[in-house]
Amino acid sequence: MYKLYQSPTSGNCYKVRLLLHQLNIPVELNNLSIKSGETRTEDFKSKNPVGKVPLLEIEPGKFLSESNAILFYLAEGTRFFPTELLQKAKVLQWMFFEQYSHEPYIAVARSWAHNRVPSGKELELREKLQKGYLALDVMEQELRQKPFLGGENYTIADISLYAYTHVAKEGNFSLERFPSILNWLDRVASQSGYISIKE
Ligand SMILES: N[C@@H](CCC(=O)N[C@@H](CS)C(=O)NCC(=O)O)C(=O)O
């Protein structure tokens, strides 16, 4: 059985739990406390030198890190990842967008709101809010035209971007002016096998 090293409140970890659940694949969860430094121990870094979760143990001693790489690994050959080359690349396009233009702003603003803004980073928080809203603008434009980010079908691009968008208000983002995103959030939550971030 797969083992997932994870933190229950992390959106990056939730992506993996959500897809596994939708694929009906059982998983053993191994919860680590980020606050207590459990992701930075020598033992954990021997499994993932980056010292971050999620980390999937595929079989004893065989590890895969990076949430979106894990999504790709699990989704290939399933209905959550297309077969046609350009469609595949479009899904990856949104997943790279998530890591470079969305998660660093929306996830970090949420994390700072849950914990505290590190001293000296108050201006950086303002920048995170601005850039987070830019990412939401881009998603809104796309979702005005398409039901899902990968196109006509629900894919791992949606899982990747849903994870932190649906909890963006915890990072003090307002989604009121993004009606297409709000409809898309409902569409994702109505997919079969959906579980919430709290499950
Ligand atoms: N790009 C990575 C980011 C992973 C990440 O930032 N994980 C956070 C939790 S969401 C973490 O483990 N932080 C622990 C630390 O930095 O010590 C991914 O998508 O998996």
XYZ file of N, CA, C and O and ligand atoms in Angstrom:
816
model
N 0.845 -1.203 0.000
C 0.000 0.000 0.000
C 0.885 1.260 0.000
O 1.935 1.280 0.623
N 0.415 2.280 -0.734
C 1.152 3.547 -0.706
C 1.156 4.105 0.717
O 0.175 3.968 1.450
N 2.278 4.804 1.045
C 2.322 5.553 2.309
C 2.525 7.024 1.955
O 3.389 7.346 1.131
N 1.696 7.906 2.535
C 1.822 9.336 2.254
C 2.278 10.060 3.510
O 1.564 10.082 4.520
N 3.485 10.630 3.436
C 3.973 11.511 4.495
C 3.340 12.865 4.228
O 3.487 13.417 3.119
N 2.651 13.413 5.219
C 1.850 14.591 4.921
C 1.560 15.397 6.172
O 1.787 14.968 7.300
N 1.014 16.599 5.900
C 0.486 17.442 6.972
C -0.999 17.638 6.650
O -1.344 18.019 5.519
N -1.895 17.393 7.616
C -3.331 17.389 7.303
C -3.855 18.718 6.763
O -4.796 18.713 5.966
N -3.294 19.855 7.158
C -3.850 21.139 6.705
C -3.206 21.649 5.415
O -3.635 22.658 4.858
N -2.179 20.978 4.948
C -1.470 21.431 3.744
C -2.287 21.159 2.477
O -2.735 20.030 2.237
N -2.456 22.203 1.659
C -3.155 22.027 0.387
C -2.378 21.125 -0.547
O -2.969 20.346 -1.310
N -1.057 21.212 -0.520
C -0.248 20.351 -1.387
C -0.492 18.874 -1.059
O -0.522 18.026 -1.948
N -0.654 18.580 0.230
C -0.909 17.187 0.642
C -2.344 16.785 0.311
O -2.605 15.644 -0.102
N -3.254 17.738 0.476
C -4.674 17.478 0.166
C -4.849 17.062 -1.297
O -5.643 16.166 -1.614
N -4.080 17.690 -2.211
C -4.175 17.315 -3.628
C -4.038 15.798 -3.779
O -4.786 15.161 -4.516
N -3.038 15.245 -3.093
C -2.731 13.817 -3.244
C -3.819 12.965 -2.597
O -4.277 11.977 -3.179
N -4.271 13.374 -1.398
C -5.355 12.615 -0.742
C -6.608 12.613 -1.604
O -7.295 11.603 -1.732
N -6.915 13.794 -2.210
C -8.125 13.903 -3.027
C -8.047 12.961 -4.233
O -8.978 12.194 -4.507
N -6.929 13.005 -4.952
C -6.831 12.140 -6.144
C -6.861 10.663 -5.754
O -7.546 9.859 -6.400
N -6.135 10.301 -4.699
C -6.141 8.880 -4.286
C -7.564 8.433 -3.969
O -7.983 7.334 -4.346
N -8.313 9.309 -3.300
C -9.684 8.956 -2.945
C -10.536 8.810 -4.198
O -11.329 7.875 -4.333
N -10.342 9.719 -5.157
C -11.139 9.649 -6.387
C -10.767 8.435 -7.227
O -11.573 7.949 -8.016
N -9.538 7.970 -7.065
C -9.097 6.768 -7.777
C -9.420 5.493 -6.990
O -9.130 4.389 -7.443
N -9.964 5.692 -5.780
C -10.302 4.564 -4.930
C -9.064 3.740 -4.551
O -9.115 2.517 -4.500
N -7.953 4.446 -4.341
C -6.699 3.768 -3.975
C -6.457 3.992 -2.480
O -6.401 5.143 -2.034
N -6.322 2.905 -1.722
C -6.089 3.083 -0.285
C -4.679 3.614 -0.018
O -3.763 3.395 -0.816
N -4.531 4.323 1.078
C -3.227 4.907 1.410
C -3.070 4.914 2.922
O -4.046 5.089 3.649
N -1.827 4.705 3.352
C -1.533 4.847 4.780
C -0.991 6.254 4.989
O -0.034 6.651 4.306
N -1.613 6.999 5.894
C -1.160 8.381 6.124
C -0.165 8.421 7.273
O -0.395 7.812 8.323
N 0.911 9.128 7.046
C 1.901 9.327 8.111
C 2.003 10.838 8.349
O 2.605 11.560 7.546
N 1.331 11.327 9.394
C 1.266 12.770 9.625
C 2.527 13.292 10.303
O 2.985 12.734 11.294
N 3.064 14.372 9.738
C 4.240 15.016 10.325
C 3.838 16.415 10.782
O 3.036 17.081 10.120
N 4.415 16.863 11.879
C 4.166 18.227 12.342
C 5.261 19.138 11.799
O 6.437 18.994 12.148
N 4.833 20.054 10.911
C 5.808 20.989 10.323
C 6.324 21.924 11.417
O 7.524 22.182 11.531
N 5.384 22.389 12.258
C 5.741 23.328 13.334
C 6.807 22.747 14.256
O 7.701 23.447 14.708
N 6.713 21.434 14.530
C 7.701 20.825 15.435
C 8.955 20.396 14.694
O 9.810 19.720 15.268
N 9.056 20.730 13.418
C 10.294 20.444 12.681
C 10.406 19.010 12.199
O 11.500 18.560 11.825
N 9.285 18.293 12.179
C 9.384 16.872 11.790
C 9.700 16.655 10.316
O 10.067 15.554 9.917
N 9.554 17.741 9.496
C 9.933 17.609 8.082
C 11.421 17.908 7.865
O 11.916 17.770 6.752
N 12.083 18.359 8.919
C 13.496 18.762 8.776
C 14.451 17.838 9.525
O 15.619 18.139 9.668
N 13.962 16.699 9.997
C 14.852 15.774 10.708
C 15.754 15.056 9.681
O 15.407 14.949 8.499
N 16.862 14.556 10.166
C 17.773 13.812 9.271
C 17.064 12.590 8.710
O 17.243 12.235 7.544
N 16.242 11.963 9.547
C 15.542 10.760 9.086
C 14.608 11.109 7.918
O 14.628 10.445 6.878
N 13.825 12.190 8.076
C 12.898 12.528 6.987
C 13.674 13.003 5.752
O 13.337 12.661 4.619
N 14.754 13.788 5.990
C 15.518 14.286 4.826
C 16.248 13.158 4.089
O 16.610 13.306 2.921
N 16.431 12.024 4.764
C 17.014 10.891 4.029
C 15.986 10.324 3.041
O 16.334 9.676 2.062
N 14.709 10.618 3.302
C 13.651 10.181 2.373
C 13.380 11.257 1.330
O 13.170 10.975 0.160
N 13.357 12.530 1.764
C 13.165 13.661 0.857
C 14.130 14.775 1.267
O 13.866 15.517 2.220
N 15.238 14.896 0.536
C 16.269 15.884 0.916
C 15.736 17.311 0.968
O 16.324 18.172 1.622
N 14.622 17.598 0.284
C 14.047 18.948 0.308
C 13.402 19.247 1.665
O 13.214 20.398 2.041
N 13.060 18.196 2.408
C 12.479 18.405 3.735
C 11.062 18.950 3.695
O 10.683 19.787 4.522
N 10.285 18.512 2.722
C 8.895 18.989 2.611
C 7.954 17.840 2.322
O 8.347 16.818 1.754
N 6.696 18.053 2.720
C 5.621 17.123 2.370
C 4.745 17.800 1.319
O 4.736 19.033 1.234
N 4.027 17.039 0.482
C 3.816 15.597 0.545
C 5.006 14.803 0.004
O 5.747 15.274 -0.853
N 5.105 13.584 0.536
C 6.073 12.626 0.021
C 5.360 11.276 -0.063
O 4.804 10.807 0.932
N 5.370 10.710 -1.258
C 4.691 9.425 -1.445
C 5.728 8.310 -1.421
O 6.717 8.361 -2.164
N 5.503 7.335 -0.560
C 6.354 6.134 -0.572
C 5.605 5.095 -1.401
O 4.571 4.566 -0.993
N 6.139 4.871 -2.593
C 5.453 4.023 -3.571
C 5.580 2.554 -3.184
O 4.633 1.786 -3.273
N 6.784 2.216 -2.764
C 7.034 0.904 -2.163
C 8.186 1.143 -1.197
O 8.824 2.198 -1.265
N 8.452 0.212 -0.288
C 9.446 0.523 0.736
C 10.749 1.050 0.115
O 11.347 0.413 -0.757
N 11.139 2.262 0.521
C 12.388 2.858 0.056
C 12.311 3.569 -1.280
O 13.307 4.115 -1.750
N 11.138 3.597 -1.927
C 10.995 4.253 -3.237
C 10.064 5.460 -3.079
O 8.855 5.282 -2.847
N 10.654 6.660 -3.160
C 9.919 7.870 -2.789
C 9.699 8.797 -3.982
O 10.524 8.861 -4.898
N 8.595 9.557 -3.915
C 8.333 10.605 -4.903
C 7.822 11.829 -4.160
O 6.857 11.744 -3.388
N 8.477 12.987 -4.422
C 8.041 14.238 -3.799
C 7.484 15.159 -4.874
O 7.473 14.818 -6.056
N 7.071 16.347 -4.471
C 6.449 17.389 -5.310
C 5.012 16.970 -5.639
O 4.767 16.060 -6.444
N 4.086 17.717 -5.056
C 2.674 17.347 -5.160
C 2.227 17.116 -6.604
O 1.525 16.143 -6.896
N 2.636 18.006 -7.507
C 2.113 17.875 -8.871
C 2.761 16.703 -9.616
O 2.122 16.098 -10.492
N 4.006 16.381 -9.262
C 4.635 15.184 -9.848
C 3.916 13.929 -9.344
O 3.705 12.967 -10.098
N 3.507 13.963 -8.083
C 2.776 12.815 -7.516
C 1.420 12.680 -8.223
O 0.998 11.573 -8.591
N 0.747 13.820 -8.446
C -0.540 13.768 -9.167
C -0.344 13.137 -10.540
O -1.120 12.278 -10.971
N 0.696 13.581 -11.239
C 0.962 13.042 -12.578
C 1.201 11.529 -12.501
O 0.651 10.755 -13.288
N 2.025 11.113 -11.549
C 2.374 9.691 -11.411
C 1.112 8.845 -11.203
O 0.950 7.776 -11.804
N 0.205 9.351 -10.354
C -0.993 8.575 -10.032
C -2.046 8.637 -11.144
O -2.822 7.709 -11.327
N -2.058 9.765 -11.885
C -3.160 9.985 -12.844
C -2.898 9.421 -14.231
O -3.847 9.165 -14.985
N -1.627 9.241 -14.579
C -1.301 8.737 -15.922
C -2.065 7.427 -16.189
O -2.095 6.536 -15.336
N -2.733 7.383 -17.333
C -3.490 6.170 -17.680
C -4.884 6.129 -17.073
O -5.593 5.133 -17.226
N -5.286 7.185 -16.381
C -6.639 7.233 -15.801
C -7.418 8.384 -16.452
O -6.855 9.198 -17.180
N -8.706 8.509 -16.087
C -9.539 9.564 -16.676
C -9.145 10.958 -16.180
O -9.661 11.961 -16.661
N -8.219 11.019 -15.215
C -7.832 12.322 -14.677
C -6.690 12.978 -15.454
O -6.244 14.065 -15.112
N -6.176 12.262 -16.491
C -5.091 12.824 -17.296
C -5.343 12.430 -18.747
O -5.533 11.252 -19.047
N -5.361 13.425 -19.658
C -5.719 13.103 -21.047
C -4.662 12.249 -21.750
O -3.551 12.077 -21.241
N -5.019 11.774 -22.931
C -4.073 10.939 -23.681
C -3.455 11.707 -24.850
O -2.348 11.410 -25.275
N -4.167 12.709 -25.340
C -3.674 13.448 -26.517
C -2.588 14.438 -26.069
O -2.712 15.079 -25.017
N -1.527 14.541 -26.881
C -0.327 15.263 -26.445
C -0.590 16.713 -26.029
O -0.165 17.148 -24.957
N -1.298 17.470 -26.872
C -1.520 18.880 -26.530
C -2.398 19.010 -25.290
O -2.166 19.880 -24.441
N -3.379 18.120 -25.167
C -4.228 18.142 -23.974
C -3.415 17.854 -22.713
O -3.600 18.485 -21.670
N -2.498 16.871 -22.830
C -1.608 16.560 -21.699
C -0.806 17.801 -21.319
O -0.680 18.160 -20.145
N -0.239 18.452 -22.362
C 0.621 19.609 -22.119
C -0.173 20.759 -21.501
O 0.345 21.506 -20.662
N -1.442 20.899 -21.893
C -2.295 21.953 -21.310
C -2.515 21.712 -19.820
O -2.519 22.644 -19.017
N -2.707 20.436 -19.457
C -2.874 20.107 -18.042
C -1.588 20.464 -17.290
O -1.612 21.106 -16.232
N -0.453 20.096 -17.878
C 0.825 20.425 -17.233
C 1.023 21.940 -17.166
O 1.548 22.460 -16.186
N 0.597 22.646 -18.207
C 0.714 24.111 -18.226
C 0.059 24.710 -16.969
O 0.649 25.543 -16.270
N -1.142 24.242 -16.641
C -1.839 24.777 -15.468
C -1.164 24.346 -14.179
O -1.162 25.079 -13.186
N -0.576 23.156 -14.190
C 0.090 22.689 -12.962
C 1.396 23.440 -12.717
O 1.753 23.726 -11.569
N 2.088 23.817 -13.798
C 3.291 24.656 -13.618
C 2.872 26.067 -13.186
O 3.526 26.690 -12.345
N 1.792 26.553 -13.771
C 1.241 27.854 -13.364
C 0.947 27.836 -11.861
O 1.254 28.780 -11.126
N 0.352 26.736 -11.430
C -0.004 26.635 -9.996
C 1.239 26.783 -9.121
O 1.230 27.518 -8.134
N 2.317 26.116 -9.515
C 3.507 26.138 -8.660
C 4.264 27.459 -8.723
O 4.911 27.840 -7.759
N 4.189 28.144 -9.869
C 5.015 29.357 -10.007
C 4.228 30.645 -9.766
O 4.779 31.616 -9.250
N 2.946 30.654 -10.134
C 2.197 31.918 -10.131
C 1.020 31.932 -9.166
O 0.321 32.941 -9.078
N 0.764 30.853 -8.483
C -0.434 30.761 -7.624
C -0.042 30.331 -6.213
O -0.184 31.092 -5.255
N 0.483 29.141 -6.071
C 0.800 28.585 -4.744
C 1.754 29.465 -3.936
O 1.524 29.677 -2.738
N 2.807 30.029 -4.547
C 3.732 30.832 -3.731
C 3.067 32.057 -3.101
O 3.591 32.623 -2.141
N 1.935 32.479 -3.634
C 1.244 33.665 -3.102
C 0.062 33.258 -2.231
O -0.046 33.672 -1.077
N -0.811 32.424 -2.790
C -2.061 32.128 -2.079
C -1.808 31.163 -0.911
O -2.318 31.365 0.191
N -0.979 30.164 -1.140
C -0.701 29.211 -0.050
C 0.113 29.876 1.052
O -0.140 29.650 2.241
N 1.060 30.707 0.665
C 1.916 31.322 1.689
C 1.126 32.365 2.491
O 1.245 32.443 3.724
N 0.261 33.148 1.812
C -0.576 34.120 2.544
C -1.468 33.374 3.548
O -1.681 33.831 4.678
N -1.971 32.201 3.147
C -2.815 31.410 4.060
C -1.998 30.901 5.245
O -2.429 30.966 6.397
N -0.810 30.413 4.936
C 0.033 29.880 6.003
C 0.407 30.993 7.000
O 0.369 30.791 8.219
N 0.731 32.183 6.484
C 1.076 33.297 7.375
C -0.143 33.727 8.189
O -0.024 34.137 9.338
N -1.341 33.652 7.582
C -2.562 34.023 8.322
C -2.845 32.992 9.421
O -3.294 33.341 10.505
N -2.535 31.721 9.150
C -2.761 30.673 10.161
C -1.762 30.786 11.304
O -2.097 30.518 12.446
N -0.540 31.128 10.938
C 0.519 31.190 11.950
C 0.771 32.653 12.295
O 0.070 33.244 13.082
N 1.772 33.251 11.654
C 1.995 34.694 11.817
C 2.828 35.153 10.645
O 3.547 34.346 10.031
N 2.745 36.456 10.340
C 3.592 36.995 9.279
C 5.005 37.090 9.864
O 5.195 37.732 10.906
N 5.997 36.455 9.237
C 7.354 36.533 9.788
C 7.801 37.993 9.866
O 7.455 38.789 8.989
N 8.536 38.338 10.933
C 8.876 39.751 11.108
C 9.707 40.246 9.924
O 10.571 39.535 9.397
N 9.374 41.465 9.481
C 10.058 42.052 8.332
C 9.428 41.676 7.004
O 9.873 42.120 5.946
N 8.389 40.834 7.032
C 7.802 40.361 5.763
C 6.447 41.032 5.478
O 5.696 40.568 4.612
N 6.117 42.112 6.207
C 4.786 42.733 6.055
C 4.575 43.230 4.623
O 3.493 43.062 4.051
N 5.620 43.840 4.017
C 5.486 44.320 2.630
C 5.328 43.155 1.671
O 4.589 43.221 0.694
N 6.068 42.087 1.989
C 5.998 40.888 1.138
C 4.583 40.318 1.138
O 4.114 39.805 0.124
N 3.894 40.446 2.269
C 2.521 39.945 2.337
C 1.645 40.712 1.352
O 0.809 40.118 0.654
N 1.856 42.047 1.295
C 1.052 42.844 0.360
C 1.298 42.372 -1.080
O 0.388 42.242 -1.881
N 2.573 42.064 -1.386
C 2.915 41.593 -2.732
C 2.254 40.221 -2.995
O 1.767 39.953 -4.088
N 2.218 39.391 -1.962
C 1.603 38.051 -2.132
C 0.114 38.206 -2.456
O -0.418 37.472 -3.288
N -0.537 39.159 -1.797
C -1.964 39.367 -2.069
C -2.146 39.865 -3.506
O -2.990 39.360 -4.246
N -1.317 40.825 -3.918
C -1.438 41.359 -5.289
C -1.235 40.255 -6.320
O -2.022 40.096 -7.260
N -0.167 39.491 -6.144
C 0.152 38.465 -7.144
C -0.841 37.306 -7.085
O -1.149 36.685 -8.107
N -1.347 37.016 -5.899
C -2.392 35.998 -5.776
C -3.626 36.407 -6.562
O -4.221 35.593 -7.277
N -4.001 37.686 -6.459
C -5.160 38.159 -7.221
C -4.897 38.101 -8.729
O -5.813 37.821 -9.505
N -3.662 38.344 -9.146
C -3.346 38.211 -10.581
C -3.591 36.777 -11.048
O -4.139 36.538 -12.130
N -3.175 35.815 -10.215
C -3.389 34.399 -10.567
C -4.884 34.094 -10.644
O -5.348 33.391 -11.553
N -5.651 34.647 -9.708
C -7.103 34.413 -9.717
C -7.741 35.041 -10.956
O -8.661 34.468 -11.554
N -7.239 36.220 -11.373
C -7.741 36.853 -12.607
C -7.538 35.929 -13.808
O -8.431 35.783 -14.648
N -6.354 35.331 -13.884
C -6.042 34.433 -15.015
C -6.992 33.233 -15.004
O -7.543 32.838 -16.041
N -7.205 32.662 -13.825
C -8.118 31.511 -13.730
C -9.544 31.913 -14.105
O -10.249 31.176 -14.803
N -9.952 33.092 -13.628
C -11.323 33.555 -13.917
C -11.541 33.669 -15.428
O -12.567 33.230 -15.953
N -10.548 34.253 -16.113
C -10.668 34.405 -17.579
C -10.837 33.054 -18.254
O -11.674 32.878 -19.135
N -10.017 32.085 -17.842
C -10.080 30.752 -18.460
C -11.424 30.079 -18.163
O -12.044 29.483 -19.045
N -11.852 30.197 -16.915
C -13.060 29.467 -16.499
C -14.343 30.131 -16.988
O -15.412 29.548 -16.897
N -14.219 31.346 -17.527
C -15.369 31.957 -18.195
C -15.676 31.218 -19.492
O -16.794 31.195 -19.969
N -14.615 30.599 -20.063
C -14.772 29.961 -21.376
C -14.859 28.450 -21.317
O -15.360 27.805 -22.236
N -14.279 27.859 -20.247
C -14.187 26.390 -20.176
C -14.692 25.926 -18.816
O -14.476 26.617 -17.811
N -15.296 24.737 -18.750
C -15.779 24.280 -17.439
C -14.653 23.895 -16.477
O -14.809 23.993 -15.266
N -13.518 23.446 -17.063
C -12.404 23.004 -16.222
C -11.108 23.624 -16.749
O -11.044 24.062 -17.908
N -10.068 23.598 -15.927
C -8.837 24.274 -16.355
C -8.123 23.526 -17.476
O -7.460 24.134 -18.308
N -8.288 22.211 -17.488
C -7.673 21.455 -18.587
C -8.541 21.442 -19.839
O -8.155 20.865 -20.839
N -9.721 22.045 -19.790
C -10.615 22.051 -20.950
C -12.006 21.584 -20.578
O -12.611 22.083 -19.634
N -12.480 20.576 -21.294
C -13.867 20.119 -21.100
C -14.007 19.150 -19.925
O -15.108 18.937 -19.426
N -12.899 18.525 -19.540
C -12.981 17.473 -18.511
C -12.199 17.837 -17.252
O -11.210 18.555 -17.309
N -12.672 17.261 -16.169
C -12.003 17.413 -14.864
C -10.697 16.614 -14.877
O -10.701 15.421 -15.220
N -9.597 17.260 -14.540
C -8.285 16.590 -14.571
C -7.471 16.982 -13.328
O -7.935 17.775 -12.493
N -6.248 16.492 -13.302
C -5.360 16.853 -12.186
C -4.983 18.337 -12.202
O -4.526 18.856 -11.192
N -5.200 19.040 -13.317
C -4.989 20.498 -13.303
C -5.988 21.141 -12.349
O -5.653 22.071 -11.600
N -7.217 20.628 -12.359
C -8.240 21.162 -11.457
C -7.916 20.819 -10.004
O -8.044 21.669 -9.113
N -7.473 19.594 -9.772
C -7.127 19.200 -8.397
C -6.002 20.092 -7.888
O -6.049 20.619 -6.773
N -5.004 20.289 -8.746
C -3.845 21.088 -8.350
C -4.263 22.506 -7.950
O -3.837 23.026 -6.909
N -5.105 23.130 -8.759
C -5.464 24.523 -8.477
C -6.609 24.668 -7.475
O -6.748 25.703 -6.826
N -7.399 23.624 -7.347
C -8.494 23.670 -6.362
C -7.932 23.751 -4.935
O -8.483 24.448 -4.077
N -6.830 23.015 -4.716
C -6.333 22.803 -3.348
C -6.198 24.111 -2.561
O -6.665 24.213 -1.424
N -5.557 25.101 -3.145
C -5.386 26.360 -2.401
C -6.418 27.414 -2.776
O -6.654 28.334 -1.987
N -7.067 27.290 -3.958
C -8.066 28.306 -4.316
C -9.273 28.198 -3.387
O -9.812 29.216 -2.935
N -9.672 26.968 -3.051
C -10.918 26.850 -2.267
C -10.742 27.276 -0.818
O -11.728 27.479 -0.123
N -9.487 27.420 -0.389
C -9.258 27.936 0.970
C -8.577 29.311 0.931
O -8.004 29.753 1.929
N -8.665 29.979 -0.236
C -7.970 31.274 -0.381
C -8.476 32.296 0.626
O -7.704 33.158 1.080
N -9.739 32.175 1.015
C -10.245 33.174 1.970
C -9.531 33.064 3.321
O -9.436 34.040 4.050
N -8.993 31.887 3.626
C -8.207 31.756 4.870
C -6.917 32.585 4.794
O -6.297 32.872 5.805
N -6.522 32.954 3.573
C -5.360 33.832 3.385
C -5.794 35.266 3.121
O -5.013 36.072 2.614
N -7.064 35.548 3.450
C -7.646 36.898 3.303
C -7.839 37.338 1.859
O -7.811 38.525 1.554
N -8.047 36.371 0.967
C -8.461 36.692 -0.404
C -9.988 36.635 -0.435
O -10.585 35.726 0.157
N -10.590 37.581 -1.157
C -12.037 37.514 -1.359
C -12.285 36.987 -2.774
O -11.705 37.485 -3.742
N -13.154 35.992 -2.884
C -13.442 35.423 -4.212
C -14.722 36.007 -4.820
O -15.159 35.570 -5.875
N -15.273 37.031 -4.146
C -16.572 37.578 -4.587
C -16.593 38.028 -6.042
O -17.579 37.858 -6.735
N -15.471 38.619 -6.485
C -15.499 39.127 -7.865
C -15.032 38.092 -8.896
O -14.654 38.436 -10.007
N -15.085 36.821 -8.508
C -14.662 35.753 -9.418
C -15.788 34.710 -9.571
O -15.656 33.573 -9.110
N -16.898 35.090 -10.216
C -18.040 34.164 -10.291
C -17.717 32.853 -11.000
O -18.239 31.800 -10.618
N -16.863 32.909 -12.010
C -16.562 31.659 -12.733
C -15.726 30.734 -11.861
O -15.887 29.505 -11.916
N -14.843 31.300 -11.060
C -14.076 30.464 -10.118
C -15.026 29.856 -9.090
O -14.936 28.660 -8.780
N -15.964 30.645 -8.590
C -16.893 30.116 -7.579
C -17.722 28.961 -8.151
O -17.901 27.931 -7.487
N -18.174 29.102 -9.399
C -18.927 27.999 -10.023
C -18.045 26.771 -10.214
O -18.482 25.633 -10.027
N -16.807 27.013 -10.607
C -15.851 25.904 -10.807
C -15.573 25.189 -9.472
O -15.505 23.957 -9.430
N -15.444 25.950 -8.398
C -15.221 25.313 -7.080
C -16.370 24.344 -6.773
O -16.136 23.223 -6.314
N -17.607 24.780 -7.074
C -18.762 23.896 -6.843
C -18.693 22.669 -7.747
O -19.018 21.556 -7.341
N -18.265 22.902 -9.004
C -18.180 21.793 -9.969
C -17.147 20.764 -9.483
O -17.374 19.562 -9.569
N -16.029 21.230 -8.968
C -15.000 20.294 -8.474
C -15.545 19.523 -7.270
O -15.410 18.299 -7.180
N -16.210 20.251 -6.376
C -16.703 19.595 -5.148
C -17.815 18.597 -5.436
O -18.132 17.767 -4.578
N -18.387 18.665 -6.646
C -19.460 17.708 -6.956
C -18.938 16.496 -7.740
O -19.726 15.628 -8.138
N -17.643 16.417 -7.953
C -17.080 15.260 -8.673
C -17.156 14.007 -7.796
O -17.013 14.094 -6.566
N -17.314 12.849 -8.449
C -17.465 11.635 -7.635
C -16.147 11.329 -6.915
O -15.057 11.541 -7.455
N -16.300 10.867 -5.685
C -15.135 10.539 -4.882
C -14.487 11.735 -4.220
O -13.421 11.618 -3.595
N -15.135 12.895 -4.315
C -14.583 14.117 -3.709
C -14.512 13.968 -2.183
O -15.431 13.427 -1.569
N -13.439 14.425 -1.600
C -13.373 14.568 -0.134
C -12.892 15.974 0.186
O -12.179 16.589 -0.619
N -13.277 16.480 1.333
C -12.858 17.836 1.707
C -11.441 17.798 2.286
O -10.926 16.726 2.619
N -10.856 18.969 2.445
C -9.492 19.056 2.988
C -9.451 18.571 4.441
O -8.399 18.190 4.940
N -10.605 18.544 5.093
C -10.646 18.152 6.520
C -10.745 16.642 6.688
O -10.625 16.124 7.797
N -11.019 15.939 5.558
C -11.201 14.473 5.692
C -9.877 13.759 5.577
O -8.956 14.228 4.947
N 6.513 22.356 -4.344
C 6.195 21.503 -3.239
C 5.927 22.357 -2.016
C 5.826 21.501 -0.771
C 5.700 22.354 0.472
O 5.956 23.581 0.461
N 5.342 21.691 1.546
C 5.178 22.352 2.812
C 3.783 22.050 3.345
S 2.564 22.699 2.252
C 6.190 21.804 3.783
O 6.400 20.602 3.837
N 6.853 22.647 4.568
C 7.731 22.171 5.568
C 8.944 22.980 5.709
O 9.166 23.883 4.871
O 9.675 22.697 6.657
C 4.996 20.619 -3.573
O 4.179 21.029 -4.404
O 4.889 19.515 -3.032
